[in-house]
Every structure is written in C-alpha cells, then in structure tokens.
Amino acid sequence: QDSERPGLVLSGDDQDVLLMQKGTMMRKVRSKNWKKLRYFRLKEDGMTVWHARQNILKCHKCIIISISDVETVRNGHESEVLRSLAEEFPLEQGFTIVFHGRRSNLDLVANSVEEAQIWMKGLQLLVDFVTNMDQQERLDQYRWRGWDCVNNRGDKNQDGRMSFHEVQRLLRLMNVEMEQEHAFQLFQAADTSQSDTLEGQEFIEFYKALTKRVEVLELFGNFSADGQKLTLLEFVDFLQEEQKEGDHASDLALELIDRHEPSESGKLRHVLSMDGFLSYLYSKDGDIFNPSCLPIYQDMTQPLNHYYINSSHNTYLVGDQLCGQSSVEGYIRALKRGCRCVEVDVWDGPSGEPVVYHGHTLTSRILFKEVVATLAQYAFQTSDYPVILSLENHCSFEQQEIIAHHLTEILGDQLLSTTLDGQLPTQLPSPEELQKKILVKGKKLSTLEEDLEEEEELETELEGEQEPELEPQFESETQELSPRSKDKNEKKSKAILCPSLSALVIYTKTVSFYNFTHSREHYRFYELSSFSETKAKNLIKETGNEFVQHNAWQLSRVYPSGLRTDSSNYNPQEFWNAGCQMGPSVAMNVQTAGLEMDIYDGLFRQNGGCGYVLKPEFLRDTHSSFHPERPISPFKAQTLQIQVISGQQLPKVDKTKEGSIVDPLVRVEIFGVRPDTTRQETSYVENNGFNPYWGQTLCFHLLVPELAMLRFLVKDYNWTSRNDFIGQYTLPWTCMQQGYRHIHLLSKDGTSLHPASLFVHICMLE
C-alpha cells in the first residue's frame, strides 16, 4: 500500500537521504556549556526528522522536525555557538538547521566531517523538494503523516492496522468529536478489504471522507447545472458574481482551469471538476491575499520618506533587553525577513575593537566588525533595496575611527559614502536609486552642502598642487559643534565625533526635535529626528496634522519605551496613521512574537516582501489636511461584510492532553485610525477543531480603509480563563480579495500551520 505513498523519489545520487533514514547520534548544542547527545533519524516519508534521547522513536517521547519548517542549512563556520566550540570539535563537523519564523536555530555536531556533510546535503535536498511541492502534494504528505502518527499513537497494539475503537481514539487525537454512528459509516466505506480494520491507503480514503467539504459542494452546486462540473461560462459567472474579478474573468477562468483542473480531458474541454474547484479555492489564487500584491507592484521611484520601511529595534538581541544574548543571528533573521533598517548600539571594547550590546545591562557582547561582516553577507539576499544602519554611537574618538575603518573596508562599494551623483539633491533619493546600498544613520559634524563645497575646494586645491589643510578645519568644526567638550576635559574624547565617521552619514543625519515649526525653519530634508513612543503619541493627539506634513518631507523614527524591558512592542498602527516611516521610525523588537508583530508582518507581506511599502497619497502631501485623530479620508468610506463560514484542521492547543478538543471561535480585528479600530467575533463551536462550521456574518464600517489592517484570530473558547491562541493571519485592507476565500493560518511566531485554514466570504460595499 505504501507504494502509492507520495514523496521524494530517490535516485542513486540521493544516498545521503538513505543514510539519514538509518539514524545517528549527534551532539545538540545550545551554548559552550550545554551539549547533549541525541539520536536523529529521518522518517521514511522524507518529510520528518525525529530526535530523542535514545534510538527508540515514539511520537510521545521525541521532538518532531517537519522539513517544511526548515528554511536552510548552514555550515558550522557561520554559527557563533559552534565557533565557540572550535577547540573541542572541528567546525566542519558542525552545522545549523535554520527554521522559518522566529523559532531558534538548531546547532548540531556530527561524529565526523563526512557525517555532517551527509546531513547537510540531505537536508538541503529535502528542503528544496518541499519548497517546490504544489498544494495537492502538500495535502497528500499531511495525510500520510497522519497515518504515521496513527502507527505510533492511534494504533495501540502496534499491528499496523486500525480497529474502529482505535479510529475513535484517533479522531480525538485529530481534534474532532464525531457521532459514533457517522464515524462507523465512514470507517466501513473506507474498509474495502472488509477486514474490520484500516491500513495504508484505506486510512487515506477514510481521511479524505473526513475532510469532505459540504459547504464547498453546496457552492459548487449553485453554479453547476449538472452538479458534476463547471463549464467555462459557469466558472466565468462565478468569478464575476462572487469573486469580483471584473472584465478579465474570461481570460482568468481559462488560466485557472489550466492550473487547477487535475484531468487532462477537463483541461481540453475547458471545464472544472469539483476537485479542480476545491484546488482553486485552496490555492494562492483563492487566497484572501491578492496575488497581484505579492510581487513588487508599487512605484519604487519616490523619495525614501514616502514609504513605510521595515525596521527593527535592538536588532542584535535574540533575548530580553536586560540579560539576553546579543548575536549576529539577530541581524541575519531581521535581514532575511525583509528588514531594511537595523540598529547597532556600539561601545568601546577591549583591545581597541568596538563591541555591540545593550548598554548598561548584562546582555552579552559581540564585535562590531562581525556585525558589519554579517551585513555585507546578508543585506541584499531578500531585497535589493537600501539598508539603513542606525548607528547608536557611544564610542571614544579612537574607536570611532575603527568603526569608520570597518564600515569602509568590509562593506566596500555597498557603503554609500557620498551623494549619488556628487550633486546636492533637493529631496531624498528613491529606493530604486539606492539599490544595493547601505546608508549610515547617525550624527554628522556638518551639512551635506558644506561637505560638497569642501569636496569642490579640495579638488581645486589638488589641481593647483596645494596641500589641503584638512585637519585644522575638522578641529575647529569639532570644537564649534561640540561646545560641551570644552568644559568637560575628562570626557573630551567621547564628546567629539570622529570626522571619518561623520563623513559616512549622507542622507540620514540625526538631529534633535524641538517642534514642527523649528524643524521646518531650520532642518533639511535629509535630517531626521527620533521620538519615544510616548512623545509621538502626544504629538499625534496635539498636532496630528503637522506630524503628517512633517513626515511628508522628512524621515522620523519612533522607538519603544525604555520601560519595555521584556522587549515587548507597541502597536505600530497609530504611528503609521501619522505617516511615520521607519526605524528611524516605527522600530520593532522583531524577536518578540505577538499582536504587534502580526500587524507589522502583515503590512510588509506585500510588495515582494522588499521592506518598502508606499504610503497612501494623503500621507505623502506636504500640504495634506489629514489628521489621524480626526480623520476624513479623501476617498470614500466603505462597509466590509465578512461571513466566517468554516475552519479546516485547526491544531490542538494542549497536545499533552489526549482527550482535549478545541472549541474554536473566530475574532476579526481591524486596526486603523481610532474610529475604525474595532473587533467582532463568532460564537464558539463545541468540540470540533477538525471541520468547525460557523456561517456567521460580521459587519464593519470604515472611514479610512486605506490605512486599515485586518487580523483574523482563531481562539479556543475557555470560560474559566482567557481564550487560548490557535492561529492568526493579518493583512492590509488594500491587499484583500473579495468573494469566497481561504485564510491560511499562521502560528504565534509567524510560521505556517498548514493545513489549518478558515473559509470566508468577503464583500466590500460603498
């Protein structure tokens, strides 16, 4: 029966995978002092790695790693943890499994270099295979994984078959309470061998019967004349009437049939079967997130300050802000998830080398040059658009020179060290113009105008073969711009900004904020200010329109309160409403999961995940009349109707309790301007996380839909305590598709909960 099982077809070149299936002992490493022997084995499905304390693998005693959760595999040289063990083990024996989302990496040390290579190459082969699987293949793999679970948990007597009693136990494991009579009917229908047991393919048929979608069958029947297929015209009617696809529905229907109809004869006849219809609804084409918003679709030629910019705060931390670990892994994770502004707190270090850590705390320290080397390697792996290095400089004059040296030498051509054309600009350059460039944000001794004038004078002097007198000029400039250093001789070296570091600050010069009038009269477009979240909130309430106008010509940064010692985040929405752009603006602790990061990830999921999202037009106008606290949209207000129809294969909240089954409810939350921010929820469905049905409609009225974010939150109802989180999905209003759509749920750390989903109907009315 397993011959019908889908999976990786191994060839003679895939011996690594076969060897992984035999299993081996390896050292699991968390720190220099935490190293434990563990047994690792790739399961026969090629989709799952199990590891345990010994080579007896049972579901309830081992940790399961799904290949679909793995992003990549790195060699030992790239791991700080493994590098700390270089005296104990050759780095070639170590490797790191990197997961999607915010899940911690897994560092391993094999028994030999050859064994490490087997696992590295084998895992990467499997990751590439899973990445290229289509939706149906993923569903098939999930079904067979369920059968493996049956063999280890549902199949009590371990005979490879399931009796009806074992099926009932399995249903509870699968998060569903089903009437005994109905369950027995499904069991008998799947038992084609009439052995009163299920095995292999029979279980798969039983599973398919369990996942039969009555609500989709009914929808299909509403548009199909014969109930067997949708003709091309019937499918076009569905796309126009329900999915609101408009005039291009005819061409789209042909594309979708070709993409989703499983039978070749159906494709030739331009008809869509029930299986093809379900495949369409469950695919990216039927997703609530508009596929046209997935690639880079926005105008990328406008000034930097016209975009929201994906930014991070305390990027170097992978733990809390008081005693957590500082690591270059924080920068790798942030950059790979599209972050375009990273923060570096740099302090004097031993042996003349600056170090990065959260000052005046017990957080660990990393070398500044390692951070810069990490930027050079990872800055443009996810996006070609510019990265802003937010430099929090606490160093002496001497170590500032080392900072400038490392930036120049390590980054090379990636570092922006002068204006793009050597001329004085009249506005900030665009992301398009700054591709593959790293910008330093920090203090600057002079203005761009003075720098360019100085360069011209220097060129003139060089042409006249005169020696330029640069050092005295910098000295007088420093004395003039750092008056406090005259009065505090003992702190002189730290009060003076190093000229070579100052010269690397071009379009992102930091200045103090006094008020908006002062900024308009005294500051330039390439100068930016930082605001604490408390200060920014007060400014939005008191002078919200001025804040909007300010952000239409200059960058601004909002940073989390210093009281957030747990690295929690503020909700970025209210600052986006005022046009705040980046980190210099809405700076987030990306290591911390939760509502705030869900909203943040939701906004930057669009536009190719490139880290830049164009602000609405009324937030890019220096004469805008928009006030985020008293909003009147220049466009029309809209009404949103969301029918929450059903859920599919929701995960259990407490997997340790065999008999526990979730009672799911759905909460729809809207975040936007204050009058639009609201939430509504469905009733809960008792004892069914497998295929719950709600069929409830929620209605929302929005004044400024252009700024709205929607969050679909699924919770397990519990009357004795706060409802437990099951899954969520967040997206911008502007990227939402109308009609019958699936919402593919994500976990707390932003990774896929496949195949868990919601089925909804979306309708927007003016």
PDB file of N, CA and C in Angstrom, residues 457-508:
ATOM      1  N   GLU A 457      36.349  72.459  -3.074  1.00  0.00           N
ATOM      2  CA  GLU A 457      37.557  73.215  -2.729  1.00  0.00           C
ATOM      3  C   GLU A 457      38.780  72.319  -2.741  1.00  0.00           C
ATOM      4  N   LEU A 458      38.594  71.074  -2.213  1.00  0.00           N
ATOM      5  CA  LEU A 458      39.704  70.127  -2.183  1.00  0.00           C
ATOM      6  C   LEU A 458      40.169  69.786  -3.593  1.00  0.00           C
ATOM      7  N   GLU A 459      39.201  69.555  -4.500  1.00  0.00           N
ATOM      8  CA  GLU A 459      39.556  69.256  -5.885  1.00  0.00           C
ATOM      9  C   GLU A 459      40.320  70.417  -6.514  1.00  0.00           C
ATOM     10  N   THR A 460      39.859  71.639  -6.223  1.00  0.00           N
ATOM     11  CA  THR A 460      40.532  72.825  -6.764  1.00  0.00           C
ATOM     12  C   THR A 460      41.955  72.921  -6.240  1.00  0.00           C
ATOM     13  N   GLU A 461      42.135  72.670  -4.925  1.00  0.00           N
ATOM     14  CA  GLU A 461      43.464  72.744  -4.330  1.00  0.00           C
ATOM     15  C   GLU A 461      44.383  71.679  -4.907  1.00  0.00           C
ATOM     16  N   LEU A 462      43.836  70.460  -5.099  1.00  0.00           N
ATOM     17  CA  LEU A 462      44.646  69.384  -5.657  1.00  0.00           C
ATOM     18  C   LEU A 462      45.074  69.694  -7.080  1.00  0.00           C
ATOM     19  N   GLU A 463      44.160  70.319  -7.840  1.00  0.00           N
ATOM     20  CA  GLU A 463      44.503  70.700  -9.207  1.00  0.00           C
ATOM     21  C   GLU A 463      45.608  71.740  -9.216  1.00  0.00           C
ATOM     22  N   GLY A 464      45.619  72.619  -8.178  1.00  0.00           N
ATOM     23  CA  GLY A 464      46.654  73.650  -8.083  1.00  0.00           C
ATOM     24  C   GLY A 464      47.880  73.172  -7.334  1.00  0.00           C
ATOM     25  N   GLU A 465      47.942  71.829  -7.067  1.00  0.00           N
ATOM     26  CA  GLU A 465      49.054  71.204  -6.373  1.00  0.00           C
ATOM     27  C   GLU A 465      49.333  71.847  -5.019  1.00  0.00           C
ATOM     28  N   GLN A 466      48.282  72.237  -4.317  1.00  0.00           N
ATOM     29  CA  GLN A 466      48.422  72.790  -2.980  1.00  0.00           C
ATOM     30  C   GLN A 466      48.064  71.715  -1.961  1.00  0.00           C
ATOM     31  N   GLU A 467      48.721  71.761  -0.822  1.00  0.00           N
ATOM     32  CA  GLU A 467      48.424  70.814   0.252  1.00  0.00           C
ATOM     33  C   GLU A 467      47.133  71.225   0.965  1.00  0.00           C
ATOM     34  N   PRO A 468      46.113  70.414   1.002  1.00  0.00           N
ATOM     35  CA  PRO A 468      44.876  70.773   1.704  1.00  0.00           C
ATOM     36  C   PRO A 468      45.083  70.759   3.218  1.00  0.00           C
ATOM     37  N   GLU A 469      44.582  71.766   3.864  1.00  0.00           N
ATOM     38  CA  GLU A 469      44.689  71.862   5.321  1.00  0.00           C
ATOM     39  C   GLU A 469      43.395  71.349   5.949  1.00  0.00           C
ATOM     40  N   LEU A 470      43.282  70.005   5.941  1.00  0.00           N
ATOM     41  CA  LEU A 470      42.031  69.406   6.401  1.00  0.00           C
ATOM     42  C   LEU A 470      41.944  69.279   7.915  1.00  0.00           C
ATOM     43  N   GLU A 471      43.052  68.912   8.558  1.00  0.00           N
ATOM     44  CA  GLU A 471      42.977  68.615   9.987  1.00  0.00           C
ATOM     45  C   GLU A 471      42.568  69.815  10.833  1.00  0.00           C
ATOM     46  N   PRO A 472      43.154  70.999  10.601  1.00  0.00           N
ATOM     47  CA  PRO A 472      42.720  72.155  11.400  1.00  0.00           C
ATOM     48  C   PRO A 472      41.239  72.465  11.193  1.00  0.00           C
ATOM     49  N   GLN A 473      40.773  72.305   9.940  1.00  0.00           N
ATOM     50  CA  GLN A 473      39.369  72.606   9.656  1.00  0.00           C
ATOM     51  C   GLN A 473      38.454  71.692  10.453  1.00  0.00           C
ATOM     52  N   PHE A 474      38.777  70.376  10.493  1.00  0.00           N
ATOM     53  CA  PHE A 474      37.968  69.449  11.269  1.00  0.00           C
ATOM     54  C   PHE A 474      38.030  69.774  12.749  1.00  0.00           C
ATOM     55  N   GLU A 475      39.236  70.208  13.217  1.00  0.00           N
ATOM     56  CA  GLU A 475      39.368  70.519  14.636  1.00  0.00           C
ATOM     57  C   GLU A 475      38.486  71.686  15.040  1.00  0.00           C
ATOM     58  N   SER A 476      38.508  72.744  14.225  1.00  0.00           N
ATOM     59  CA  SER A 476      37.702  73.909  14.579  1.00  0.00           C
ATOM     60  C   SER A 476      36.222  73.586  14.470  1.00  0.00           C
ATOM     61  N   GLU A 477      35.866  72.743  13.459  1.00  0.00           N
ATOM     62  CA  GLU A 477      34.479  72.352  13.287  1.00  0.00           C
ATOM     63  C   GLU A 477      33.995  71.557  14.500  1.00  0.00           C
ATOM     64  N   THR A 478      34.867  70.646  14.944  1.00  0.00           N
ATOM     65  CA  THR A 478      34.508  69.824  16.090  1.00  0.00           C
ATOM     66  C   THR A 478      34.367  70.672  17.346  1.00  0.00           C
ATOM     67  N   GLN A 479      35.301  71.595  17.523  1.00  0.00           N
ATOM     68  CA  GLN A 479      35.218  72.456  18.704  1.00  0.00           C
ATOM     69  C   GLN A 479      33.946  73.285  18.677  1.00  0.00           C
ATOM     70  N   GLU A 480      33.576  73.757  17.482  1.00  0.00           N
ATOM     71  CA  GLU A 480      32.398  74.614  17.375  1.00  0.00           C
ATOM     72  C   GLU A 480      31.105  73.837  17.621  1.00  0.00           C
ATOM     73  N   LEU A 481      31.043  72.579  17.098  1.00  0.00           N
ATOM     74  CA  LEU A 481      29.798  71.833  17.181  1.00  0.00           C
ATOM     75  C   LEU A 481      29.697  70.962  18.436  1.00  0.00           C
ATOM     76  N   SER A 482      30.769  70.883  19.204  1.00  0.00           N
ATOM     77  CA  SER A 482      30.722  70.118  20.447  1.00  0.00           C
ATOM     78  C   SER A 482      31.204  70.988  21.602  1.00  0.00           C
ATOM     79  N   PRO A 483      30.484  72.075  21.938  1.00  0.00           N
ATOM     80  CA  PRO A 483      30.941  73.022  22.952  1.00  0.00           C
ATOM     81  C   PRO A 483      31.089  72.411  24.331  1.00  0.00           C
ATOM     82  N   ARG A 484      30.275  71.374  24.630  1.00  0.00           N
ATOM     83  CA  ARG A 484      30.340  70.805  25.970  1.00  0.00           C
ATOM     84  C   ARG A 484      31.687  70.144  26.231  1.00  0.00           C
ATOM     85  N   SER A 485      32.369  69.732  25.155  1.00  0.00           N
ATOM     86  CA  SER A 485      33.653  69.061  25.337  1.00  0.00           C
ATOM     87  C   SER A 485      34.712  70.011  25.874  1.00  0.00           C
ATOM     88  N   LYS A 486      34.534  71.345  25.664  1.00  0.00           N
ATOM     89  CA  LYS A 486      35.483  72.322  26.186  1.00  0.00           C
ATOM     90  C   LYS A 486      35.427  72.376  27.699  1.00  0.00           C
ATOM     91  N   ASP A 487      34.204  72.176  28.253  1.00  0.00           N
ATOM     92  CA  ASP A 487      34.006  72.320  29.692  1.00  0.00           C
ATOM     93  C   ASP A 487      34.273  71.033  30.449  1.00  0.00           C
ATOM     94  N   LYS A 488      34.265  69.898  29.734  1.00  0.00           N
ATOM     95  CA  LYS A 488      34.442  68.610  30.405  1.00  0.00           C
ATOM     96  C   LYS A 488      35.625  67.886  29.771  1.00  0.00           C
ATOM     97  N   ASN A 489      36.833  68.333  30.149  1.00  0.00           N
ATOM     98  CA  ASN A 489      38.035  67.813  29.507  1.00  0.00           C
ATOM     99  C   ASN A 489      38.179  66.299  29.674  1.00  0.00           C
ATOM    100  N   GLU A 490      37.683  65.782  30.831  1.00  0.00           N
ATOM    101  CA  GLU A 490      37.851  64.358  31.080  1.00  0.00           C
ATOM    102  C   GLU A 490      36.997  63.511  30.147  1.00  0.00           C
ATOM    103  N   LYS A 491      35.940  64.109  29.521  1.00  0.00           N
ATOM    104  CA  LYS A 491      35.080  63.364  28.601  1.00  0.00           C
ATOM    105  C   LYS A 491      35.280  63.823  27.159  1.00  0.00           C
ATOM    106  N   LYS A 492      36.388  64.539  26.931  1.00  0.00           N
ATOM    107  CA  LYS A 492      36.574  65.163  25.618  1.00  0.00           C
ATOM    108  C   LYS A 492      36.557  64.147  24.483  1.00  0.00           C
ATOM    109  N   SER A 493      37.259  63.011  24.694  1.00  0.00           N
ATOM    110  CA  SER A 493      37.379  62.057  23.586  1.00  0.00           C
ATOM    111  C   SER A 493      36.035  61.473  23.183  1.00  0.00           C
ATOM    112  N   LYS A 494      35.077  61.344  24.147  1.00  0.00           N
ATOM    113  CA  LYS A 494      33.775  60.775  23.819  1.00  0.00           C
ATOM    114  C   LYS A 494      32.804  61.824  23.311  1.00  0.00           C
ATOM    115  N   ALA A 495      33.075  63.115  23.591  1.00  0.00           N
ATOM    116  CA  ALA A 495      32.156  64.164  23.161  1.00  0.00           C
ATOM    117  C   ALA A 495      32.394  64.554  21.723  1.00  0.00           C
ATOM    118  N   ILE A 496      33.601  64.279  21.213  1.00  0.00           N
ATOM    119  CA  ILE A 496      33.953  64.701  19.859  1.00  0.00           C
ATOM    120  C   ILE A 496      33.607  63.598  18.865  1.00  0.00           C
ATOM    121  N   LEU A 497      32.933  63.952  17.816  1.00  0.00           N
ATOM    122  CA  LEU A 497      32.595  62.997  16.764  1.00  0.00           C
ATOM    123  C   LEU A 497      33.752  62.898  15.788  1.00  0.00           C
ATOM    124  N   CYS A 498      34.121  61.692  15.476  1.00  0.00           N
ATOM    125  CA  CYS A 498      35.235  61.440  14.557  1.00  0.00           C
ATOM    126  C   CYS A 498      34.861  61.882  13.144  1.00  0.00           C
ATOM    127  N   PRO A 499      35.682  62.734  12.499  1.00  0.00           N
ATOM    128  CA  PRO A 499      35.363  63.230  11.145  1.00  0.00           C
ATOM    129  C   PRO A 499      35.172  62.119  10.115  1.00  0.00           C
ATOM    130  N   SER A 500      35.995  61.054  10.201  1.00  0.00           N
ATOM    131  CA  SER A 500      35.881  59.990   9.198  1.00  0.00           C
ATOM    132  C   SER A 500      34.551  59.250   9.328  1.00  0.00           C
ATOM    133  N   LEU A 501      34.014  59.149  10.562  1.00  0.00           N
ATOM    134  CA  LEU A 501      32.706  58.526  10.755  1.00  0.00           C
ATOM    135  C   LEU A 501      31.595  59.486  10.346  1.00  0.00           C
ATOM    136  N   SER A 502      31.763  60.753  10.691  1.00  0.00           N
ATOM    137  CA  SER A 502      30.786  61.779  10.298  1.00  0.00           C
ATOM    138  C   SER A 502      30.600  61.819   8.787  1.00  0.00           C
ATOM    139  N   ALA A 503      31.702  61.653   8.052  1.00  0.00           N
ATOM    140  CA  ALA A 503      31.652  61.756   6.588  1.00  0.00           C
ATOM    141  C   ALA A 503      30.828  60.651   5.950  1.00  0.00           C
ATOM    142  N   LEU A 504      30.595  59.530   6.683  1.00  0.00           N
ATOM    143  CA  LEU A 504      29.839  58.409   6.117  1.00  0.00           C
ATOM    144  C   LEU A 504      28.334  58.596   6.258  1.00  0.00           C
ATOM    145  N   VAL A 505      27.906  59.623   6.996  1.00  0.00           N
ATOM    146  CA  VAL A 505      26.481  59.925   7.140  1.00  0.00           C
ATOM    147  C   VAL A 505      26.077  60.860   6.007  1.00  0.00           C
ATOM    148  N   ILE A 506      25.211  60.398   5.110  1.00  0.00           N
ATOM    149  CA  ILE A 506      24.859  61.193   3.927  1.00  0.00           C
ATOM    150  C   ILE A 506      23.403  61.652   3.989  1.00  0.00           C
ATOM    151  N   TYR A 507      22.466  60.761   3.735  1.00  0.00           N
ATOM    152  CA  TYR A 507      21.050  61.137   3.630  1.00  0.00           C
ATOM    153  C   TYR A 507      20.267  60.926   4.929  1.00  0.00           C
ATOM    154  N   THR A 508      20.930  60.439   5.972  1.00  0.00           N
ATOM    155  CA  THR A 508      20.206  60.100   7.209  1.00  0.00           C
ATOM    156  C   THR A 508      20.947  60.669   8.416  1.00  0.00           C
TER     157      THR A 508
END
